[in-house]
PDB file of C-alpha atoms in Angstrom:
ATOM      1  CA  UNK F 134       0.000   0.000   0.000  1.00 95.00           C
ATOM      2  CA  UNK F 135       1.175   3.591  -1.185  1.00 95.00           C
ATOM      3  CA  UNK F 136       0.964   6.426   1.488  1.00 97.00           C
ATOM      4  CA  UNK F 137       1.399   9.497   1.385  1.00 96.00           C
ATOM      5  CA  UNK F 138       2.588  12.273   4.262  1.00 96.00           C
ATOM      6  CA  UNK F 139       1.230  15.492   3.112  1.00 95.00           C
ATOM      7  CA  UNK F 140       1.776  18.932   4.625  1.00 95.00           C
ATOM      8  CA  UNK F 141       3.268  22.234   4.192  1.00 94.00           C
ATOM      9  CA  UNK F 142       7.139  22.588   5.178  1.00 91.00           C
ATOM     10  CA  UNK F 143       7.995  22.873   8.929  1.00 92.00           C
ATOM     11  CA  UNK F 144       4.665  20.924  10.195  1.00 94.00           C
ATOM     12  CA  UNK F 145       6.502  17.830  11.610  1.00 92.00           C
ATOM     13  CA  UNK F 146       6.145  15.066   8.743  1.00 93.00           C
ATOM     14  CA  UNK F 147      10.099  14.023   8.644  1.00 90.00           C
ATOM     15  CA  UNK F 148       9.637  13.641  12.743  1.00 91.00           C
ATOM     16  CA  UNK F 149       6.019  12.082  11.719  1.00 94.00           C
ATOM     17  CA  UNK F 150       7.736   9.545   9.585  1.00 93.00           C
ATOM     18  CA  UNK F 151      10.293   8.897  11.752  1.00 91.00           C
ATOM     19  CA  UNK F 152       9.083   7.772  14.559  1.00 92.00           C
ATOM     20  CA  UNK F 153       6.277   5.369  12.968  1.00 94.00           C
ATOM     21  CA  UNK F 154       9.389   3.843  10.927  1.00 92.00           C
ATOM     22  CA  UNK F 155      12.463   4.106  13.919  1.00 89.00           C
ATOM     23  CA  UNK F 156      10.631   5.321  16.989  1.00 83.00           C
ATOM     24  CA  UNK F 157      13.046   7.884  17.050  1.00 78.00           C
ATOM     25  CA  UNK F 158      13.206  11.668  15.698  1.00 65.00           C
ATOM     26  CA  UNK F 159      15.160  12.580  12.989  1.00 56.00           C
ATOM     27  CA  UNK F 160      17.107   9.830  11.759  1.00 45.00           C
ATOM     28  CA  UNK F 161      18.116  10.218   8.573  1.00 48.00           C
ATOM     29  CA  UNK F 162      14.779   9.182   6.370  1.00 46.00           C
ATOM     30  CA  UNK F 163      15.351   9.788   2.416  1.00 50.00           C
ATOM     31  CA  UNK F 164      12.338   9.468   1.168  1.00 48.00           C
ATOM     32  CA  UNK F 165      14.070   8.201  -1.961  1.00 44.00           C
ATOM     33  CA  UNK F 166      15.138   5.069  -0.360  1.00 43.00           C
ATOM     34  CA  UNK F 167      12.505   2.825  -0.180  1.00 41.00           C
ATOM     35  CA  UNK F 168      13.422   0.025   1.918  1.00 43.00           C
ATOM     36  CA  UNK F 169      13.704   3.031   5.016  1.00 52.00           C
ATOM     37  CA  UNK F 170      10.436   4.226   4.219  1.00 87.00           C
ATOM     38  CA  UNK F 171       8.532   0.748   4.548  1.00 92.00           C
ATOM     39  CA  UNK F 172       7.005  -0.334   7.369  1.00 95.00           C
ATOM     40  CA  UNK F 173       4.758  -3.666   8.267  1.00 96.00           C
ATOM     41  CA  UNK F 174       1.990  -3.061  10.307  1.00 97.00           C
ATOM     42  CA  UNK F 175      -0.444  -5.432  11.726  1.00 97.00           C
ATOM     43  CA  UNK F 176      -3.993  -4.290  11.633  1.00 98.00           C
ATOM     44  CA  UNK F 177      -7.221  -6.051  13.002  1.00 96.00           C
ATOM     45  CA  UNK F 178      -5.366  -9.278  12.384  1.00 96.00           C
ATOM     46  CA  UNK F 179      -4.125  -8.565   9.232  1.00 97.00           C
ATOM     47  CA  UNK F 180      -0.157  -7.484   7.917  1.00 97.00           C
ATOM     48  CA  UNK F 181      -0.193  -4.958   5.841  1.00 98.00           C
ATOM     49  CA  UNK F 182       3.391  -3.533   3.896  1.00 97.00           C
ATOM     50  CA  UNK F 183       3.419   0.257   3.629  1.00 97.00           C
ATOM     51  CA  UNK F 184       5.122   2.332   1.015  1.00 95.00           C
ATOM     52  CA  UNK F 185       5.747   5.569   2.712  1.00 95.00           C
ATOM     53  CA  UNK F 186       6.743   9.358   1.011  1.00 91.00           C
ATOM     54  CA  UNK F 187       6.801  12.231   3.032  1.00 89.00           C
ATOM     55  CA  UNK F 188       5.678  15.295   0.559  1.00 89.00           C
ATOM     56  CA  UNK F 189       6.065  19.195   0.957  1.00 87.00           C
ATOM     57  CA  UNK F 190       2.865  20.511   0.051  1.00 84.00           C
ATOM     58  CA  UNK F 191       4.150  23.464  -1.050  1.00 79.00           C
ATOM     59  CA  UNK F 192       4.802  22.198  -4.228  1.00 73.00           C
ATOM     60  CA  UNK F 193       1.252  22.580  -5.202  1.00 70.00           C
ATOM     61  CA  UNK F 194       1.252  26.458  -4.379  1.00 64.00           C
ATOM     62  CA  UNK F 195       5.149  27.672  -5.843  1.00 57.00           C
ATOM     63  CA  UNK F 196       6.106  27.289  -9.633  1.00 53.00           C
ATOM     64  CA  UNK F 197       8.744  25.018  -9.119  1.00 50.00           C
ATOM     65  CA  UNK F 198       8.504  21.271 -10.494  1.00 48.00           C
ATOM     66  CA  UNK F 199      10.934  19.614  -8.626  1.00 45.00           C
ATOM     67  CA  UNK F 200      11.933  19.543  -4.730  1.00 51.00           C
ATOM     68  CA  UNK F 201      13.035  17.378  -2.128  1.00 51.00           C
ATOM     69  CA  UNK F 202      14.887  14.919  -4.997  1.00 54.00           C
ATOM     70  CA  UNK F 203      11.332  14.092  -6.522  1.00 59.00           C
ATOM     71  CA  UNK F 204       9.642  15.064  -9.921  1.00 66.00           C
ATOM     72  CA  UNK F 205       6.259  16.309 -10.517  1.00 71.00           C
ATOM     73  CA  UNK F 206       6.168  13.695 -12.774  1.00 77.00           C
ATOM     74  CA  UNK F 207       6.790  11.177  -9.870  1.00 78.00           C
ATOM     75  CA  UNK F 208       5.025  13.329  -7.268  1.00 80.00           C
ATOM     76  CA  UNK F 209       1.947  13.395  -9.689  1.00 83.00           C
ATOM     77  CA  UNK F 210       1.879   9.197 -10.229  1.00 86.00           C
ATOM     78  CA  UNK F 211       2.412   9.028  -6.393  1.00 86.00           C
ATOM     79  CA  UNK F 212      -0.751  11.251  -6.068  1.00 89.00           C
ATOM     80  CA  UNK F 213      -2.436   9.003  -8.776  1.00 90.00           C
ATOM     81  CA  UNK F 214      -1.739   5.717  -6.939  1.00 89.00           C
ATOM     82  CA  UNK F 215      -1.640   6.692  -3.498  1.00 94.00           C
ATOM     83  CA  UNK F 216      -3.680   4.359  -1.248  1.00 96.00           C
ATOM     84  CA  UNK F 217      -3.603   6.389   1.419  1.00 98.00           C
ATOM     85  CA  UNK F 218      -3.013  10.004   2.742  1.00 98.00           C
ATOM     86  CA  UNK F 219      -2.053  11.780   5.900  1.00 98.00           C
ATOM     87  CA  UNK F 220      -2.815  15.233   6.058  1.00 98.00           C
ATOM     88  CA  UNK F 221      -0.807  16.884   8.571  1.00 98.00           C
ATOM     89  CA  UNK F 222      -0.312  20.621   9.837  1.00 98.00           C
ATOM     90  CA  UNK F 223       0.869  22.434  12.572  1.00 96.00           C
ATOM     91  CA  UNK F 224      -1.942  23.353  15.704  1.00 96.00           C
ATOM     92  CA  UNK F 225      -0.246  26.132  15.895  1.00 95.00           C
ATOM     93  CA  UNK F 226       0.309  27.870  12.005  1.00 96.00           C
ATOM     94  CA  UNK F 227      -3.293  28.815  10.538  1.00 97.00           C
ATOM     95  CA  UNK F 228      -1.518  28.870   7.200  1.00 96.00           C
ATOM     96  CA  UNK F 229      -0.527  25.236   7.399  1.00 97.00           C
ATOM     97  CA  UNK F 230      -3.997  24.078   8.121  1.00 98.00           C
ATOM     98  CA  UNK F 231      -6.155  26.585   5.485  1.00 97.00           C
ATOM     99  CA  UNK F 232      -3.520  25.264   2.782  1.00 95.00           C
ATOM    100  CA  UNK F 233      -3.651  21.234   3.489  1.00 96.00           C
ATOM    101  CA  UNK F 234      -7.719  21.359   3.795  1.00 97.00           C
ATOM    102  CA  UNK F 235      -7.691  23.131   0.593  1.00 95.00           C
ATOM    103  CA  UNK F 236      -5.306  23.370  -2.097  1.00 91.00           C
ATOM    104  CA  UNK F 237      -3.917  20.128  -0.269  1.00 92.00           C
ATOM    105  CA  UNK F 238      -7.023  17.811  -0.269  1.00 94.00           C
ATOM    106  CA  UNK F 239      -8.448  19.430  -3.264  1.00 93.00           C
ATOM    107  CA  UNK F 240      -4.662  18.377  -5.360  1.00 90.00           C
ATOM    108  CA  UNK F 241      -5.154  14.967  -4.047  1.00 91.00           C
ATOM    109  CA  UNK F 242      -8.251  14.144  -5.248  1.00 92.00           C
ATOM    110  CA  UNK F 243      -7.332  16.017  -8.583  1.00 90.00           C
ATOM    111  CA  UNK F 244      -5.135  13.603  -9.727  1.00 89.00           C
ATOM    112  CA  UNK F 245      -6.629  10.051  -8.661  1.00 91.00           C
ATOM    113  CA  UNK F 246      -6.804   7.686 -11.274  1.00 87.00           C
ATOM    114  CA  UNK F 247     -10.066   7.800 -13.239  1.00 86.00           C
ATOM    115  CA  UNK F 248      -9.987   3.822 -14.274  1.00 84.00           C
ATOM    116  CA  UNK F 249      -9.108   0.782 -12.561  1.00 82.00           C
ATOM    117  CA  UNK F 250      -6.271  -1.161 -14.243  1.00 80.00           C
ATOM    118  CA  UNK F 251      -8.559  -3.352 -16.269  1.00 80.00           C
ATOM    119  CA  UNK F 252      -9.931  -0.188 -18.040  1.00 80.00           C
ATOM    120  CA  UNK F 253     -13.551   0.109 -15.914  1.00 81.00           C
ATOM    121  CA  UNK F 254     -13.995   3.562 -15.041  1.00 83.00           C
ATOM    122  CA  UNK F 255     -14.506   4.035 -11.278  1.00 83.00           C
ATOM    123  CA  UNK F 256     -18.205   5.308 -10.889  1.00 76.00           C
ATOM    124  CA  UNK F 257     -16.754   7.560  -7.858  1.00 74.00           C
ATOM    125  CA  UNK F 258     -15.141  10.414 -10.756  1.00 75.00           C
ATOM    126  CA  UNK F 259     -11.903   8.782  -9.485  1.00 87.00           C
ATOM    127  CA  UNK F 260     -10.006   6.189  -7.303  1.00 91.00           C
ATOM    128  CA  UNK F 261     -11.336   6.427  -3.416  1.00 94.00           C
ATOM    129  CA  UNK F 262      -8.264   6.803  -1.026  1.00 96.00           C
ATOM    130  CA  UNK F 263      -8.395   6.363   2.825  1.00 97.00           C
ATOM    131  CA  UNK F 264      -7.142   9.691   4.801  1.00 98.00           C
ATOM    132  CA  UNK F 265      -7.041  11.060   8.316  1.00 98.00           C
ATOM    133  CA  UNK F 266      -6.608  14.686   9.187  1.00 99.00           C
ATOM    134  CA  UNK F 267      -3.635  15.352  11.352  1.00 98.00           C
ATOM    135  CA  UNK F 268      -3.084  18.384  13.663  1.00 97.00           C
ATOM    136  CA  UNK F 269       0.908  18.169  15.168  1.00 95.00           C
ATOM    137  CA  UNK F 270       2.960  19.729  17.387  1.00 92.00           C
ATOM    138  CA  UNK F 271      -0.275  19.433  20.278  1.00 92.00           C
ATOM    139  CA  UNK F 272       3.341  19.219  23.046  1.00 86.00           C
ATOM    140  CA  UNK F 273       3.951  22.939  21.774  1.00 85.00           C
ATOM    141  CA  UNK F 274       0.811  24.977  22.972  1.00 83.00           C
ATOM    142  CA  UNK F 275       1.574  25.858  26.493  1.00 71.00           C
ATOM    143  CA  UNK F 276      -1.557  28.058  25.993  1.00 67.00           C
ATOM    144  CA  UNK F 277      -4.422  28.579  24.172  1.00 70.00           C
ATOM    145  CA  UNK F 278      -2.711  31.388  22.648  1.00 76.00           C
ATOM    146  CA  UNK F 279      -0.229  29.624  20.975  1.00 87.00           C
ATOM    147  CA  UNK F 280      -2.748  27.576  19.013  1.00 93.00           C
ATOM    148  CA  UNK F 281      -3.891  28.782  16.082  1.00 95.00           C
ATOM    149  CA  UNK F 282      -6.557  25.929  15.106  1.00 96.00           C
ATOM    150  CA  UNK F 283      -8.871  25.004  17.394  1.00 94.00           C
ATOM    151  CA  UNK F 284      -9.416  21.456  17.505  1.00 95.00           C
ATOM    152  CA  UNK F 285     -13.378  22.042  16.824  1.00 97.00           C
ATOM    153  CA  UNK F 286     -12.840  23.595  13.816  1.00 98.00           C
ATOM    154  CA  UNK F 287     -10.401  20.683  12.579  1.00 98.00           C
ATOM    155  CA  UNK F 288     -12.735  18.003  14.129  1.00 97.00           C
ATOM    156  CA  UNK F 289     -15.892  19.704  11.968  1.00 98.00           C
ATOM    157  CA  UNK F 290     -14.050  19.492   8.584  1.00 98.00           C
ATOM    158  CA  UNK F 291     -13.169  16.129   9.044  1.00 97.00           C
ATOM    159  CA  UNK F 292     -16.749  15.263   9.739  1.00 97.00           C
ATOM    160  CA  UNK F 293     -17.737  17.125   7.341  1.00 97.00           C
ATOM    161  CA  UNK F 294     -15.579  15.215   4.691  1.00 96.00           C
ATOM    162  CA  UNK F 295     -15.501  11.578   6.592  1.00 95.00           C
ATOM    163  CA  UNK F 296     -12.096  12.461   7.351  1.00 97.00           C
ATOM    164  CA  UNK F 297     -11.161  10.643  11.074  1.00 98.00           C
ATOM    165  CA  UNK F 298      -9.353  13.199  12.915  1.00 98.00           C
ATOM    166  CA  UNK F 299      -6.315  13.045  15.202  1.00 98.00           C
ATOM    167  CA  UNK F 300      -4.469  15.682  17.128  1.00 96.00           C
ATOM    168  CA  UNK F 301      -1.038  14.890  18.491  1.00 93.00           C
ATOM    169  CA  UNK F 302       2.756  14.954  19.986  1.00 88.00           C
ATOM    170  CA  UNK F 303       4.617  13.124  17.219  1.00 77.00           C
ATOM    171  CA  UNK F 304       6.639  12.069  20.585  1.00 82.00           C
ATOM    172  CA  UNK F 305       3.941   9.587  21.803  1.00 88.00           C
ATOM    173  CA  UNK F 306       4.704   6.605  19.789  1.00 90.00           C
ATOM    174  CA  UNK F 307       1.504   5.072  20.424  1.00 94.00           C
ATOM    175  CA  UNK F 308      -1.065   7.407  18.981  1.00 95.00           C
ATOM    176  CA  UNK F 309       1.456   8.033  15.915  1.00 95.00           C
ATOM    177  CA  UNK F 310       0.443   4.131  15.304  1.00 96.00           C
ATOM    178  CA  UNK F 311      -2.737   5.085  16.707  1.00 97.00           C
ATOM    179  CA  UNK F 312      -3.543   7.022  13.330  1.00 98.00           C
ATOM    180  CA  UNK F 313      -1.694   4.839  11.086  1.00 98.00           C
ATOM    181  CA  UNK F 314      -3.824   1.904  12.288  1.00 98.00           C
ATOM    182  CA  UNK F 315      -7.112   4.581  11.708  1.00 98.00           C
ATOM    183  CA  UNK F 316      -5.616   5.455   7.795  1.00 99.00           C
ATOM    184  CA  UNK F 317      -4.991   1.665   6.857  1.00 98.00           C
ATOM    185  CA  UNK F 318      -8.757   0.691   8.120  1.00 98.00           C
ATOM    186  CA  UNK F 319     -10.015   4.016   5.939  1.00 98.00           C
ATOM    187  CA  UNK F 320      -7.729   2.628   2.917  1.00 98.00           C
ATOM    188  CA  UNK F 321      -9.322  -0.942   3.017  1.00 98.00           C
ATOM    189  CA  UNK F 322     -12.486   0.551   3.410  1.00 97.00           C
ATOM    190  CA  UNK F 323     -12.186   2.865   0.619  1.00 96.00           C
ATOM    191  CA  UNK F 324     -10.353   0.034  -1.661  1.00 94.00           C
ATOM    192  CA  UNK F 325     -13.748  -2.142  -0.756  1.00 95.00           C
ATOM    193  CA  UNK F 326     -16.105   0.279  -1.802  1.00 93.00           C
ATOM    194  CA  UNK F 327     -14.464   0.889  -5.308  1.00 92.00           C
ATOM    195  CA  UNK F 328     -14.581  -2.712  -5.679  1.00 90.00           C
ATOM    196  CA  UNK F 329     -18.483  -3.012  -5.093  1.00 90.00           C
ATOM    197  CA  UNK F 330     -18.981  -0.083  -7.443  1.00 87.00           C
ATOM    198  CA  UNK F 331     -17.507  -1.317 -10.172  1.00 87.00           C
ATOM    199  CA  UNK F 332     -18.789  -4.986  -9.691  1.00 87.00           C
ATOM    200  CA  UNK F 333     -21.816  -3.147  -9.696  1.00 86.00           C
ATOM    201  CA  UNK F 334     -21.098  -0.733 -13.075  1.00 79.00           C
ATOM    202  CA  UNK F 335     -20.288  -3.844 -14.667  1.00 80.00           C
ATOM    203  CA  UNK F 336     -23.786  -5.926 -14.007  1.00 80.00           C
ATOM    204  CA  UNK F 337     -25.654  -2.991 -14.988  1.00 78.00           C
ATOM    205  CA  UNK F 338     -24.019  -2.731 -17.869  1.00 73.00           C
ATOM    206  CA  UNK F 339     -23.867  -6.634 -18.990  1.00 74.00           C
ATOM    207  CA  UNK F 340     -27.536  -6.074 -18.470  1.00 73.00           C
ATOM    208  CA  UNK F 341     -28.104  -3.660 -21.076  1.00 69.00           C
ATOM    209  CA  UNK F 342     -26.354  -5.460 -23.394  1.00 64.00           C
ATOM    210  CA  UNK F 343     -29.009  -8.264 -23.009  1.00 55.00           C
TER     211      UNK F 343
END
């Protein structure tokens, strides 16, 4: 499974990353390298491998094609085959949250694919993916006046959009699983549902034909 670690620069995705794959902060991930950026995780009895790629959002918002060692080109096919996305920003940078809820989601679903690999079209306009919305850096706000998001307002879009929502210390090891447990159960669910709808495209369409 393909996931993706979306957010703008500075919002905590490398330490994100990190401590999912090491339990440890900042150790070296290239998100090049792929066999540092996989991870087996065992959900509701199940194994699942993860592909991970941490991406800089702000790539969708500045003119240039390439950062970070990756291509549109490859950036765009990630985007295309992603199974899953986290969307993360910073509790306390109102920027970081307007962009990945906007110009962030909005990219993502842009550029799913519109057919499955046997040609069907998926009814949906597009591939499903499973996502969770992500507010970091929670061990930072000493105050309520450091935080610029208030976990409401984060907590309405994501039931707004069927988004599960998580806020967190990307130091607690546990609820860093915690979501990545939540994202793979979204991703089956979401890989399930394309499947009925195109088992179901396809009857009503062998039955026209009769």
């Amino acid at each position: 499974y393909k996931v993706i670690v979306l957010g703008e620069q500075g919002v905590g995705k490398t330490c994100f990353l990190d401590k999912f794959l090491h339990n440890a902060h900042f150790t070296a991930y290239d998100p090049t390298h792929r066999e540092s950026s996989r991870k087996h995780l065992r959900v509701d009895d199940t194994d699942y491998i993860l592909d991970l790629l941490d991406v800089n959002a702000t790539l969708f918002h500045e003119s240039s094609q390439s950062r970070q060692g990756i291509s549109w080109s490859a950036l765009r096919q990630w985007l295309q085959e992603a199974h899953g996305i986290v969307f993360l920003y910073d509790i306390t940078s109102r920027e970081s949250y307007d962009r990945i809820v906007n110009k962030g989601f909005e990219t993502a679903c842009k550029y799913r694919n519109s057919m499955a690999g046997d040609g069907t079209p998926y009814p949906a306009c597009g591939q499903r993916f499973g996502s969770v919305l992500v507010g970091n850096k929670v061990d930072l706000v000493k105050g309520k006046e450091m935080r610029e998001v208030l976990r409401e307002e984060a907590e309405g879009w994501g039931d707004v959009m069927n988004v599960r929502f998580f806020e967190l210390d990307t130091f607690d090891n546990e609820k860093v699983h915690e979501v990545m447990r939540a994202l793979v159960r979204a991703m089956v669910k979401a890989e399930k549902r394309d499947e009925e709808d195109i088992e179901q495209a396809k009857e009503r369409a062998a039955g026209r034909k009769k």
